[in-house]
Short mmCIF file of C-alpha atoms in Angstrom, two decimals:
data_model
loop_
_atom_site.label_atom_id
_atom_site.label_comp_id
_atom_site.label_asym_id
_atom_site.label_seq_id
_atom_site.Cartn_x
_atom_site.Cartn_y
_atom_site.Cartn_z
CA MET D 70 37.92 158.91 65.90
CA ARG D 71 34.85 161.25 65.57
CA ASP D 72 34.78 163.55 62.76
CA VAL D 73 32.15 165.79 64.51
CA VAL D 74 30.49 166.09 67.74
CA VAL D 75 27.22 168.06 67.98
CA ILE D 76 26.31 169.09 71.28
CA GLY D 77 22.38 169.73 71.70
CA VAL D 78 19.72 168.08 69.09
CA GLY D 79 16.81 170.76 68.56
CA LEU D 80 15.80 171.19 65.44
CA SER D 81 18.99 173.17 64.25
CA GLY D 82 20.82 170.32 65.78
CA LEU D 83 18.61 167.76 64.10
CA ALA D 84 19.31 169.27 60.65
CA ALA D 85 22.97 169.27 61.41
CA CYS D 86 23.11 165.91 62.06
CA TYR D 87 20.76 164.87 59.26
CA GLN D 88 23.30 166.50 56.76
CA LEU D 89 26.01 164.85 58.47
CA GLU D 90 24.42 161.41 57.59
CA LYS D 91 23.77 162.36 54.12
CA SER D 92 27.88 163.03 54.23
CA SER D 93 28.86 159.90 55.79
CA LEU D 94 30.83 161.52 58.53
CA ARG D 95 31.56 160.02 61.65
CA TYR D 96 29.61 162.10 64.11
CA THR D 97 28.31 161.82 68.03
CA LEU D 98 25.43 163.57 69.47
CA ILE D 99 25.32 164.73 72.55
CA GLU D 100 21.94 166.03 74.58
CA VAL D 101 21.21 166.95 78.10
CA LYS D 102 17.35 165.86 77.74
CA ARG D 103 15.99 162.65 77.68
CA ARG D 104 14.97 163.13 74.28
CA VAL D 105 15.75 164.92 71.00
CA GLY D 106 14.01 167.77 69.73
CA GLY D 107 14.09 170.41 72.02
CA GLY D 108 10.87 172.37 72.69
CA ILE D 109 9.37 170.56 69.84
CA GLN D 110 6.93 167.76 71.36
CA SER D 111 3.75 166.58 70.29
CA PHE D 112 0.95 164.73 72.83
CA ALA D 113 -2.27 162.69 71.62
CA GLU D 114 -4.99 162.94 73.81
CA ARG D 115 -8.93 161.75 73.72
CA GLY D 116 -8.24 162.33 69.89
CA PHE D 117 -6.45 165.63 69.95
CA VAL D 118 -2.76 166.15 69.15
CA MET D 119 -1.65 169.08 71.07
CA ASP D 120 1.99 170.48 70.82
CA ALA D 121 4.23 171.54 73.87
CA GLY D 122 5.88 174.27 71.76
CA ALA D 123 5.68 174.87 67.97
CA PHE D 124 2.17 174.40 66.85
CA ALA D 125 2.00 176.23 63.38
CA LEU D 126 4.83 176.48 60.91
CA HIS D 127 5.50 179.34 58.70
CA SER D 128 5.17 178.61 54.84
CA LEU D 129 8.57 177.60 53.69
CA ALA D 130 10.75 179.14 51.09
CA ASP D 131 12.08 175.73 50.07
CA GLU D 132 9.67 172.90 50.53
CA SER D 133 11.76 170.31 48.76
CA TRP D 134 13.17 169.04 52.25
CA LEU D 135 9.61 167.93 53.68
CA ALA D 136 9.09 165.94 50.34
CA GLU D 137 12.64 164.26 51.01
CA LEU D 138 11.61 163.48 54.41
CA GLY D 139 8.55 162.03 53.64
CA LEU D 140 5.97 164.99 55.08
CA ASN D 141 4.31 166.34 52.18
CA GLU D 142 1.11 164.64 53.02
CA GLN D 143 1.23 165.59 56.68
CA ILE D 144 0.70 169.48 55.94
CA HIS D 145 -2.56 171.16 56.51
CA PRO D 146 -2.80 175.08 55.88
CA LEU D 147 -3.44 177.08 58.94
CA ALA D 148 -3.63 180.69 56.63
CA GLU D 149 -2.12 181.65 53.84
CA ASP D 150 1.10 181.53 54.92
CA ALA D 151 1.19 178.75 57.87
CA PHE D 152 0.42 175.65 58.07
CA VAL D 153 0.33 172.55 61.00
CA PHE D 154 1.37 169.10 60.74
CA ARG D 155 -1.45 166.63 60.96
CA LYS D 156 0.24 164.71 63.48
CA GLY D 157 2.11 167.14 65.35
CA THR D 158 4.89 168.99 64.88
CA GLU D 159 6.93 166.24 66.64
CA SER D 160 6.35 164.91 63.22
CA LEU D 161 9.22 166.97 61.87
CA VAL D 162 11.21 165.85 64.65
CA ARG D 163 11.00 162.03 64.26
CA ALA D 164 11.48 162.33 60.20
CA LEU D 165 15.03 164.18 60.90
CA ALA D 166 15.82 161.82 63.64
CA ASN D 167 14.77 158.23 62.22
CA PRO D 168 17.43 157.91 59.97
CA LEU D 169 20.34 159.04 62.06
CA ARG D 170 23.16 156.25 62.98
CA GLY D 171 25.45 158.42 64.61
CA GLY D 172 26.58 157.76 68.27
CA ARG D 173 24.15 159.34 70.83
CA LEU D 174 24.84 160.26 74.85
CA MET D 175 21.53 161.38 75.87
CA ARG D 176 20.91 163.04 79.42
CA MET D 177 24.73 164.19 79.38
CA ALA D 178 25.47 167.90 80.07
CA VAL D 179 28.78 169.49 78.53
CA SER D 180 30.48 171.59 81.47
CA SER D 181 33.28 172.95 78.75
CA ILE D 182 35.09 172.42 75.80
CA GLY D 183 39.12 173.17 74.64
CA ARG D 184 41.32 172.24 72.02
CA TRP D 185 44.45 169.77 72.18
CA ARG D 186 46.66 168.83 69.54
CA GLY D 187 44.38 170.55 66.74
CA ARG D 188 40.99 168.89 67.93
CA TYR D 189 38.19 169.80 70.07
CA THR D 190 38.19 168.25 73.67
CA ILE D 191 34.49 167.93 75.15
CA CYS D 192 34.60 167.60 79.03
CA LEU D 193 31.56 166.10 80.08
CA GLU D 194 29.99 166.77 83.43
CA ASN D 195 30.75 162.90 84.74
CA GLY D 196 33.98 163.69 84.15
CA LEU D 197 34.73 162.01 80.91
CA VAL D 198 36.44 163.66 78.11
CA TYR D 199 35.41 163.36 74.01
CA ASP D 200 37.35 164.79 71.36
CA ALA D 201 36.30 165.72 67.73
CA GLY D 202 37.77 167.18 64.51
CA ALA D 203 34.82 169.75 64.34
CA LEU D 204 32.31 170.65 66.82
CA ILE D 205 28.68 172.11 66.24
CA LEU D 206 27.14 173.88 69.13
CA ALA D 207 23.54 173.84 69.19
CA VAL D 208 22.55 175.14 72.43
CA PRO D 209 20.88 178.42 73.73
CA ALA D 210 22.97 181.22 74.58
CA ARG D 211 22.91 181.01 78.18
CA TYR D 212 24.32 177.24 77.95
CA ALA D 213 26.63 178.45 74.95
CA ALA D 214 28.01 180.93 77.43
CA ARG D 215 28.97 178.38 79.97
CA ILE D 216 30.65 176.26 77.67
CA LEU D 217 32.64 178.84 75.53
CA ARG D 218 33.96 180.60 78.63
CA ASN D 219 37.28 179.14 78.31
CA LEU D 220 37.84 178.49 74.69
CA ALA D 221 35.98 182.09 73.21
CA PRO D 222 35.91 184.00 76.45
CA GLU D 223 34.61 187.49 74.61
CA ALA D 224 31.98 185.39 72.70
CA ALA D 225 30.96 184.13 75.88
CA GLU D 226 30.55 187.42 77.60
CA ARG D 227 28.02 188.52 74.53
CA LEU D 228 25.90 185.24 75.11
CA GLU D 229 25.50 185.85 78.55
CA ALA D 230 23.58 189.24 77.77
CA PHE D 231 20.70 187.45 76.05
CA ARG D 232 17.38 187.40 77.38
CA TYR D 233 14.26 185.59 77.25
CA ASP D 234 10.51 186.49 77.26
CA SER D 235 8.50 184.11 79.32
CA ILE D 236 5.47 182.82 77.12
CA TRP D 237 3.61 179.60 77.92
CA ARG D 238 2.16 177.80 75.18
CA VAL D 239 -1.45 176.89 76.65
CA SER D 240 -3.33 174.18 74.30
CA VAL D 241 -7.18 173.66 74.77
CA GLY D 242 -9.30 171.21 72.72
CA GLY D 243 -13.02 171.04 72.73
CA HIS D 244 -16.23 170.96 70.77
CA VAL D 245 -17.11 173.90 68.56
CA ASP D 246 -20.25 174.83 70.23
CA ALA D 247 -17.99 175.73 73.47
CA LEU D 248 -16.28 178.41 71.33
CA PRO D 249 -17.18 182.12 71.34
CA PRO D 250 -17.95 183.41 67.71
CA SER D 251 -14.98 185.63 67.57
CA PHE D 252 -11.44 185.59 69.23
CA ASN D 253 -10.41 189.38 67.68
CA ARG D 254 -10.57 190.93 71.14
CA LYS D 255 -8.79 188.46 73.07
CA LEU D 256 -5.26 189.58 72.32
CA ASP D 257 -3.11 191.47 73.98
CA ALA D 258 0.22 191.97 75.85
CA THR D 259 -0.63 188.89 78.35
CA MET D 260 -2.26 187.06 75.70
CA PRO D 261 0.27 187.73 72.54
CA PHE D 262 -1.09 184.91 70.15
CA LEU D 263 -3.97 182.68 69.50
CA LEU D 264 -3.80 179.75 66.72
CA SER D 265 -6.62 177.43 66.12
CA THR D 266 -7.12 174.24 63.81
CA ASP D 267 -9.73 171.52 62.63
CA ALA D 268 -6.92 169.73 60.98
CA PRO D 269 -7.96 166.01 60.38
CA GLY D 270 -5.42 163.98 62.84
CA ARG D 271 -5.29 167.14 65.14
CA VAL D 272 -8.85 166.88 66.25
CA PRO D 273 -11.57 163.88 66.69
CA ASP D 274 -13.68 165.33 63.54
CA ASN D 275 -14.74 168.66 62.12
CA HIS D 276 -17.00 169.23 64.92
CA HIS D 277 -14.07 169.71 67.54
CA ARG D 278 -11.28 172.73 67.77
CA LEU D 279 -7.71 172.62 68.88
CA LEU D 280 -6.48 176.23 70.14
CA GLN D 281 -2.96 177.09 71.12
CA ALA D 282 -2.61 180.38 73.25
CA GLY D 283 0.49 182.49 73.99
CA ILE D 284 0.35 183.34 77.61
CA ARG D 285 3.03 185.79 79.25
CA ALA D 286 3.34 184.55 82.67
CA ALA D 287 6.01 183.66 85.12
CA PRO D 288 8.06 180.42 84.60
CA ASP D 289 7.15 179.05 88.03
CA GLN D 290 3.35 179.67 87.43
CA ALA D 291 1.40 176.71 88.14
CA PRO D 292 0.18 175.32 84.55
CA GLU D 293 -3.14 174.20 86.04
CA SER D 294 -3.89 177.95 87.15
CA LEU D 295 -2.79 179.01 83.50
CA ILE D 296 -5.22 176.81 81.72
CA ARG D 297 -7.94 178.20 84.16
CA GLU D 298 -7.34 181.79 83.52
CA THR D 299 -6.95 180.80 79.60
CA VAL D 300 -10.50 179.06 79.57
CA ASP D 301 -12.19 181.80 81.15
CA ARG D 302 -10.23 184.60 79.08
CA LEU D 303 -11.53 182.73 75.95
CA SER D 304 -14.78 182.48 77.25
CA LEU D 305 -15.81 179.22 76.60
CA ARG D 306 -19.31 178.03 77.05
CA PHE D 307 -18.17 174.57 78.64
CA PRO D 308 -14.81 173.06 80.27
CA PRO D 309 -12.51 171.82 77.40
CA ILE D 310 -11.98 167.95 76.52
CA VAL D 311 -8.29 168.28 76.74
CA ALA D 312 -5.88 171.16 77.91
CA ARG D 313 -2.34 171.28 78.81
CA ALA D 314 0.09 174.27 79.35
CA ASP D 315 3.89 173.92 78.67
CA HIS D 316 6.82 176.35 78.86
CA TRP D 317 10.17 176.35 77.23
CA PRO D 318 12.66 178.86 79.10
CA GLU D 319 14.34 179.54 75.62
CA ALA D 320 11.36 179.83 73.08
CA ASP D 321 11.34 183.55 72.90
CA LEU D 322 14.43 185.48 72.40
CA ARG D 323 14.13 189.37 73.56
CA SER D 324 15.30 191.17 70.48
CA ARG D 325 14.16 193.62 68.02
CA TYR D 326 16.04 191.61 65.12
CA ASP D 327 17.53 194.92 63.67
CA ALA D 328 20.85 195.70 62.64
CA ALA D 329 22.18 196.19 65.81
CA HIS D 330 20.98 192.30 66.53
CA GLY D 331 22.63 191.18 63.14
CA ASP D 332 25.90 192.82 64.13
CA ALA D 333 25.75 191.51 67.76
CA ILE D 334 25.39 187.60 66.21
CA GLY D 335 28.18 188.59 63.50
CA ALA D 336 30.46 189.67 66.35
CA ILE D 337 29.85 186.34 68.31
CA MET D 338 30.31 184.41 65.29
CA ALA D 339 33.60 186.21 64.10
CA GLN D 340 34.91 185.22 67.84
CA LEU D 341 34.63 181.51 67.35
CA PRO D 342 37.77 179.39 66.34
CA ALA D 343 37.74 177.70 63.10
CA GLY D 344 35.74 174.17 62.95
CA LEU D 345 33.19 175.24 65.36
CA SER D 346 29.62 176.43 64.40
CA LEU D 347 27.04 177.89 66.95
CA ILE D 348 23.58 177.25 65.58
CA GLY D 349 20.13 177.64 67.23
CA SER D 350 17.33 179.96 67.15
CA ASP D 351 18.92 182.27 69.47
CA TYR D 352 21.27 182.93 66.40
CA CYS D 353 18.65 183.54 63.77
CA LEU D 354 18.98 187.10 62.18
CA ARG D 355 15.11 187.07 61.72
CA ALA D 356 12.82 186.29 64.62
CA ALA D 357 12.72 182.59 64.99
CA THR D 358 8.87 182.86 65.81
CA VAL D 359 6.34 185.87 65.01
CA LYS D 360 2.99 185.64 66.48
CA GLY D 361 3.40 182.26 67.68
CA VAL D 362 3.93 180.98 64.13
CA ALA D 363 7.52 179.34 64.30
CA ARG D 364 9.68 179.71 61.35
CA PRO D 365 12.18 176.91 60.88
CA ASP D 366 13.53 178.06 57.44
CA GLU D 367 16.90 179.60 59.32
CA ARG D 368 17.35 177.03 61.77
CA ILE D 369 17.34 174.24 59.20
CA SER D 370 19.59 176.27 57.04
CA MET D 371 21.77 177.05 59.82
CA GLY D 372 22.04 173.49 60.80
CA ARG D 373 23.03 172.06 57.10
CA ALA D 374 25.64 174.96 56.82
CA ALA D 375 27.36 173.94 59.85
CA ALA D 376 27.42 170.27 58.68
CA LEU D 377 28.87 171.13 55.27
CA ALA D 378 31.09 173.60 57.01
CA ALA D 379 32.66 171.09 59.36
CA GLU D 380 33.23 168.76 56.43
CA ASP D 381 35.07 171.19 54.45
CA PHE D 382 37.05 172.23 57.51
CA LEU D 383 37.90 168.35 58.00
CA LYS D 384 39.03 168.20 54.33
CA THR D 385 41.45 171.37 54.64
CA ARG D 386 43.01 170.23 57.54
CA ARG D 387 43.48 166.59 56.13
CA GLN D 388 44.98 167.92 52.92
CA ARG D 389 47.77 169.98 55.05
#
């Protein structure tokens, strides 16, 4: 009998599973994709390591968990308050996922959840039904709204109102001689951020550089056209050695992250039944990404807190 089911295994879901593993709870993770990690994915090509999503990370308030995961040696400073992983941000995903021994249901969508005899029921789109004592829902708002429609209709209605920006991550790697002396005038509403690194492991040698530009464009735009536009806009002197464009539909939530945002998140959480946690970047009280730099602290803390809350909930029920 499962103690906990975790639906969605991006960064927050992985952090929750990692904590559940440490707590020795019986858990199963369910993920609609072929792989864990959500939008965090790294690609090695011709000596460069590019990221489909998060490229640079904001410096962490608590770096002890990096040492715990064996990632301290992977850190390379990008700026005073940001860093990159030398082997790509997927290094973080692998470090969190490798110790997990719980059951996995991959490429499996959840249609709805409910309650029966004091336990959660999870209805899968293939007709199977799973159950759990506690539930951690780590999916974007648009999917959480559908899953919660029967169990928590008021929360689902609020979640349906969430909207997202459409920003592609365009990666370009090349020789330093191809780059203009400055990129300061390149940024505007259509290119909200531009990051770069020559970190060892990320580029073939110190004569090369890797860039990631944020390009605001329609979700259905052809990646090849975005790469061409980005190369032209950056005024590269000759073609890049490697290039790719990636889009994650829920990467950038539209919000001012003000008091109204906090009140809305608080209202949603208050409408959830006991034993169910809703976690992920959509529910952060601070922006999960600022000028292209991801802030993982709150998402990881959310995942760990959800796992501990599930453990406390189950202990309380067993004592009754």
